[in-house]
Coordinates of N, CA and C in Angstrom, one line a residue:
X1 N 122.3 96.4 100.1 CA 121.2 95.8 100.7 C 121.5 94.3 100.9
X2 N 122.0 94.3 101.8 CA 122.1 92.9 102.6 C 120.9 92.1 103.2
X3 N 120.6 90.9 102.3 CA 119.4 90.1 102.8 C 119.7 88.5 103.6
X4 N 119.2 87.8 104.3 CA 119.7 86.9 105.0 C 119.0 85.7 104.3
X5 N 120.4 84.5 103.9 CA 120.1 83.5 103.3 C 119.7 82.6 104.1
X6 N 119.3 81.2 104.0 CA 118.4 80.3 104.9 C 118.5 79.7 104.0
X7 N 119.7 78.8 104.6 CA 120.0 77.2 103.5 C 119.6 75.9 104.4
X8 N 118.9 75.2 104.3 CA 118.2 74.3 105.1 C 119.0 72.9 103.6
X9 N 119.7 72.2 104.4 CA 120.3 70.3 103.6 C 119.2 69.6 104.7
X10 N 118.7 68.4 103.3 CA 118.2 67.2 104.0 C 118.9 66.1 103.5
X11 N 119.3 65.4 104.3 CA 119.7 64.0 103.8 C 118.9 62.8 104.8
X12 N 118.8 62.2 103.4 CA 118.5 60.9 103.5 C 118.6 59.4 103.1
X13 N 118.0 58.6 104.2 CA 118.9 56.8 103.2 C 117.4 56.1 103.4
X14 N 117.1 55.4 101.9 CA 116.5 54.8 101.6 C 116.7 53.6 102.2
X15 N 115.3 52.7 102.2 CA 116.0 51.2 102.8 C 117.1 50.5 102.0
X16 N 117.4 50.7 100.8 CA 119.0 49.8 100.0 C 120.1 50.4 100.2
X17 N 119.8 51.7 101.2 CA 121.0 52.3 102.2 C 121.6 53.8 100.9
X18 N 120.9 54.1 99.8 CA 121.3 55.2 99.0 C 120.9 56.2 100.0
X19 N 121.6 57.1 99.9 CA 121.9 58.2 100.7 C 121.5 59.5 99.5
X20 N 120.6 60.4 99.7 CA 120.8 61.2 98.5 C 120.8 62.9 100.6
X21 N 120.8 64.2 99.1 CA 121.1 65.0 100.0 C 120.6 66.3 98.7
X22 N 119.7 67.2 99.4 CA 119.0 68.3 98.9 C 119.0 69.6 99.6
X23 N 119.8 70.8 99.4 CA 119.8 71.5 99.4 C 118.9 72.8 99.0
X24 N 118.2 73.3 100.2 CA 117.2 74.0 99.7 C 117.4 75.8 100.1
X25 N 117.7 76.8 99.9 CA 118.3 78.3 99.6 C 116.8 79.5 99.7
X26 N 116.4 80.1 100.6 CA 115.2 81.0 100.9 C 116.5 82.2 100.9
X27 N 115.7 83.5 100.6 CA 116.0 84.6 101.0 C 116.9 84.8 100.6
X28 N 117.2 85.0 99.0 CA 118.4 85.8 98.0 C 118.6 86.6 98.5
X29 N 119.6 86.9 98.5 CA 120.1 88.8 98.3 C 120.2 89.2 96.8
X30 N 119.6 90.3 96.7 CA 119.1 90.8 95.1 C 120.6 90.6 94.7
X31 N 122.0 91.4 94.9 CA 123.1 90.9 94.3 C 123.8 89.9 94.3
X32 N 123.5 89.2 94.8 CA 123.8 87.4 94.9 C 123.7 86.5 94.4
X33 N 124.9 85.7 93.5 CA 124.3 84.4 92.8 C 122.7 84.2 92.3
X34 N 122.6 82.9 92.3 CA 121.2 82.8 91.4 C 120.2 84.0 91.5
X35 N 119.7 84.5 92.0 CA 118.7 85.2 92.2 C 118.7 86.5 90.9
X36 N 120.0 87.3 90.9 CA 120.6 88.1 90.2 C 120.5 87.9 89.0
X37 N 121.7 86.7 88.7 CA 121.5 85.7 87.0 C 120.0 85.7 86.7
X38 N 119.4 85.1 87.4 CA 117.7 84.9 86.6 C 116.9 86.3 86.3
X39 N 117.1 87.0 87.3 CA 116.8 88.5 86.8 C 117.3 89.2 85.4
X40 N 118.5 89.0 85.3 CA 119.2 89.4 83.9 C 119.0 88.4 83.1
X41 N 118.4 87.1 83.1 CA 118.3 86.2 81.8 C 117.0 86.7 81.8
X42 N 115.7 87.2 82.5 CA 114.8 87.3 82.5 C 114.4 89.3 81.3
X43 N 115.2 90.1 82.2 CA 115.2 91.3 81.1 C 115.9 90.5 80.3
X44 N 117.2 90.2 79.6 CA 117.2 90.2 78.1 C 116.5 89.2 77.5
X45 N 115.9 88.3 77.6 CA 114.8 87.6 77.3 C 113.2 88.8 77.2
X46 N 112.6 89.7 78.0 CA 111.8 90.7 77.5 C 112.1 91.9 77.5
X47 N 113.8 91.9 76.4 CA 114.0 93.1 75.6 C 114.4 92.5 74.4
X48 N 114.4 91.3 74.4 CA 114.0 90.6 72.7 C 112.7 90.3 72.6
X49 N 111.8 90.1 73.6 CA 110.7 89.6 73.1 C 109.9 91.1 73.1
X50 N 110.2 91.8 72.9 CA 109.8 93.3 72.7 C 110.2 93.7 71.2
X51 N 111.4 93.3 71.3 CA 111.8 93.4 70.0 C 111.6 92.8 68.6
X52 N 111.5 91.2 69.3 CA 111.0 90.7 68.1 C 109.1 90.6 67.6
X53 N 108.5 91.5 68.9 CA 107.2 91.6 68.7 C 107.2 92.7 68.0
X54 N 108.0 93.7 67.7 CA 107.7 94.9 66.7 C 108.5 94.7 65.7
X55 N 108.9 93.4 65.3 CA 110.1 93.4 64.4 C 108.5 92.5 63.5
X56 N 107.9 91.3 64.6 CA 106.5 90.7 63.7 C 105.4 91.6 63.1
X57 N 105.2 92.3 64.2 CA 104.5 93.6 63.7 C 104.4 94.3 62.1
X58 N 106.0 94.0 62.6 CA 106.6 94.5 61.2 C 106.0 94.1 60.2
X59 N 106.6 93.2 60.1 CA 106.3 91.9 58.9 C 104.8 91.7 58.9
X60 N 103.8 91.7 59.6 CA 102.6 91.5 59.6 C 102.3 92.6 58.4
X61 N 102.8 93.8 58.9 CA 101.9 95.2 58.8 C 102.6 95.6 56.6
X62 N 104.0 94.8 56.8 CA 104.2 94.6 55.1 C 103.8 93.7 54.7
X63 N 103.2 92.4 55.1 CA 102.7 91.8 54.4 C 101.3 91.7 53.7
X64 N 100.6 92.7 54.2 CA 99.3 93.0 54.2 C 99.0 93.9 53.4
X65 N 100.7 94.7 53.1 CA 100.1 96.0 52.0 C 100.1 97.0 52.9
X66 N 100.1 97.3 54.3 CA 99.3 98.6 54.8 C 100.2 99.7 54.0
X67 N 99.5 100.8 54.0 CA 100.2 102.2 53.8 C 101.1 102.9 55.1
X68 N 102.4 103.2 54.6 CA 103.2 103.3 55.1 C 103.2 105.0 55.7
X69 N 102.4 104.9 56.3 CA 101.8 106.4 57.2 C 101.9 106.7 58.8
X70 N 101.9 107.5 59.2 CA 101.8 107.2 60.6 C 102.5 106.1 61.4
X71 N 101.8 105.6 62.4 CA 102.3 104.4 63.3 C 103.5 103.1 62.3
X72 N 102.7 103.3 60.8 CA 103.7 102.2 59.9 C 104.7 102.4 59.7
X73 N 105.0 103.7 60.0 CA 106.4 104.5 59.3 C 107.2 104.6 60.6
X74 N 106.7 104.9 61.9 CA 107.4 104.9 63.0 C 108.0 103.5 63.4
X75 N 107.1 102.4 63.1 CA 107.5 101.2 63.3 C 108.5 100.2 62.2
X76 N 107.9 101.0 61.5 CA 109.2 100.4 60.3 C 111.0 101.4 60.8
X77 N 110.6 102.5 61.0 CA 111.7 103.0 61.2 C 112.5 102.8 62.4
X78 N 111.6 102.4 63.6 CA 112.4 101.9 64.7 C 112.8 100.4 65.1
X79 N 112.4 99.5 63.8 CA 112.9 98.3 63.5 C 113.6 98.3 63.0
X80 N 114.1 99.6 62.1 CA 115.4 99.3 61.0 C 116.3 98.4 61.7
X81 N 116.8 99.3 62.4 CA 117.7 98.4 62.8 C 118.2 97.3 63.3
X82 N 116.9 96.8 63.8 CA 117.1 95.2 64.1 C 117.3 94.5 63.2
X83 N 116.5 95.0 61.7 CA 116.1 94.0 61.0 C 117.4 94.5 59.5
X84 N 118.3 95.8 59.7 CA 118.6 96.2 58.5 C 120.0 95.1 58.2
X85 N 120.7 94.4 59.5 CA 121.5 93.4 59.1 C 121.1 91.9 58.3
X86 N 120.1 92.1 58.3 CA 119.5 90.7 57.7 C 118.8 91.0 56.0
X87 N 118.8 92.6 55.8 CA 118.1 92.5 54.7 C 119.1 91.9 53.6
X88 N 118.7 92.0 52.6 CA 119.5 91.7 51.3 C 119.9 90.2 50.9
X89 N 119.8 89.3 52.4 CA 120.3 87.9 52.1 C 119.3 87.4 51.5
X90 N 117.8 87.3 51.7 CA 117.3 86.5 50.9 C 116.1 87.5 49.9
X91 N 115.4 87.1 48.8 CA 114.6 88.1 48.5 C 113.5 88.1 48.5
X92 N 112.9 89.6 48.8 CA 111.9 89.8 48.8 C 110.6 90.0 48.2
X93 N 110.0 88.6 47.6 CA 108.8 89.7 46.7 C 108.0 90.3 47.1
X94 N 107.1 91.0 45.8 CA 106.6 92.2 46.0 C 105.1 91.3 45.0
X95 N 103.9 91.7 45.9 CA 102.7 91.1 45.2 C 101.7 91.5 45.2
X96 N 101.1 92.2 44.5 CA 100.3 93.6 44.3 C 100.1 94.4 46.1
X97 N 101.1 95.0 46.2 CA 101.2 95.8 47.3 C 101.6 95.4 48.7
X98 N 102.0 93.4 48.6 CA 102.0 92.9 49.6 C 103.8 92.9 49.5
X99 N 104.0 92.7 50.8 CA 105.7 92.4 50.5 C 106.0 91.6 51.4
X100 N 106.7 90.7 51.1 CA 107.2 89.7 51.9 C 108.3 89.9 52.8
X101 N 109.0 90.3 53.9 CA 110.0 90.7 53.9 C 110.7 89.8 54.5
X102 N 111.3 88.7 53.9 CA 112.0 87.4 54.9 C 113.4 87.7 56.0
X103 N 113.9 89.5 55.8 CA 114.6 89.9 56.6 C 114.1 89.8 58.3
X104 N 112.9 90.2 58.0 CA 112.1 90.0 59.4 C 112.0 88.7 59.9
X105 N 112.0 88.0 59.3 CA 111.9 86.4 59.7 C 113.0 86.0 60.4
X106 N 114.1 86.0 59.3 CA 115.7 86.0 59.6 C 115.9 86.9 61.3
X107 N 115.7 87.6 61.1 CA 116.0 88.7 62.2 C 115.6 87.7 63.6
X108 N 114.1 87.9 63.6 CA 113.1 87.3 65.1 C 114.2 86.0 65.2
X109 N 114.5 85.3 64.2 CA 115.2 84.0 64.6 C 116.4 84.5 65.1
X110 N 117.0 85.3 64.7 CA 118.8 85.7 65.0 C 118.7 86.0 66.3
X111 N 117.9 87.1 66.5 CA 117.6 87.7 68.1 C 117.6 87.2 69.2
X112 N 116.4 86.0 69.1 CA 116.3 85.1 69.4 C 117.3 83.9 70.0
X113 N 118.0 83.8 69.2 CA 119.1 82.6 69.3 C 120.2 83.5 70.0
X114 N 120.7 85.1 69.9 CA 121.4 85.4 70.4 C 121.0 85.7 71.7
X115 N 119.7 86.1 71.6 CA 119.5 86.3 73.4 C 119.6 84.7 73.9
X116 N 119.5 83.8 73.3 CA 119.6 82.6 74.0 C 121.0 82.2 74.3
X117 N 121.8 82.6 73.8 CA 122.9 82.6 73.8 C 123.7 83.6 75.2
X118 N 123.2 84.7 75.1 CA 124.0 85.6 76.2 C 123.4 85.2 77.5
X119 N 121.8 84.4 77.4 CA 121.1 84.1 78.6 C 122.5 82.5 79.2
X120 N 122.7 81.8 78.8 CA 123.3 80.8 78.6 C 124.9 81.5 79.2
X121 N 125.6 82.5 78.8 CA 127.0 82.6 79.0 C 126.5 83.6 80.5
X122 N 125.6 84.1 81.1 CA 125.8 84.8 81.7 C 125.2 83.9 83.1
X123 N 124.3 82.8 82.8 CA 124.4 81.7 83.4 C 125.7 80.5 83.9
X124 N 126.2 80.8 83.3 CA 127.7 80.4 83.7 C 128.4 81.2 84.8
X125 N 128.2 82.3 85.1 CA 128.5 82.7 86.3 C 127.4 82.6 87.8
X126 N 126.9 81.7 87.5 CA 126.1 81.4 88.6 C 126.7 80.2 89.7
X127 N 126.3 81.1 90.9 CA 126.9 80.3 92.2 C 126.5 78.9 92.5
X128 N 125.8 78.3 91.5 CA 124.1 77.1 92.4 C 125.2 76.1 92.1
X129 N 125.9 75.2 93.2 CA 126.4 74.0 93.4 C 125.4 72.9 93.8
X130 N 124.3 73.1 94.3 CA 123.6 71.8 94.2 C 124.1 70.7 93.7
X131 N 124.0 69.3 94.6 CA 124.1 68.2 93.4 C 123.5 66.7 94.6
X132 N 123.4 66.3 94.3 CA 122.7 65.1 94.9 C 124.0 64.3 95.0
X133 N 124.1 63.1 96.3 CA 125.3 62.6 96.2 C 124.6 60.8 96.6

């Protein structure tokens, strides 16, 4: 799917004779430079923030005591594994039925910082030379 780009430069000079120059880009093509990149920083950004919303969940739903039945059991179980690399480092207490679980805490933060991280390296292959001169 070939779409047609529409690059429109303005340059201009101020009266103390600076010269600047702006580059303006309509009409991505879906596999093309920027357009692309932002689509994929945009899904792994809401497949962490899906993640780290059932990972809070999580932690909400232990810290309250719920009974680990139904929907609590499915959700704890399909968090394991976000959250089962982080358990053990710090501990967890346990307070008439409430449980702290600072794995989950740890975890939303790791997620987090790693999706910020792959959003960041995968932006590096972006075509946008813009620069003002």
């Amino acid at each position: 799917m070939e779409g047609t780009v529409k690059e429109t430069t303005t340059v201009t000079q101020d009266p103390v004779g600076n010269v600047t120059s702006r580059t303006v880009r309509s009409g991505y093509n879906v596999f093309s430079g920027d357009f692309f990149i932002s689509k994929v920083n945009q899904i792994i950004f809401a497949l962490v923030s899906i993640i780290n919303l059932f990972i809070l969940f999580r932690f909400i739903l232990l810290l309250l005591g719920a009974n680990q039945t139904g929907f609590v059991t499915m959700l704890i179980n399909v968090t394991n594994f976000f959250v089962a690399p982080f358990q053990g480092i710090f501990p967890s207490p346990v307070v008439e039925g409430s449980y702290v679980e600072f794995a989950s805490v740890l975890a939303i933060i790791v997620w987090f910082i790693l999706a910020y991280v792959i959003a960041v390296v995968v932006s590096l292959f972006s075509n946008s030379t813009e620069e003002v001169v």
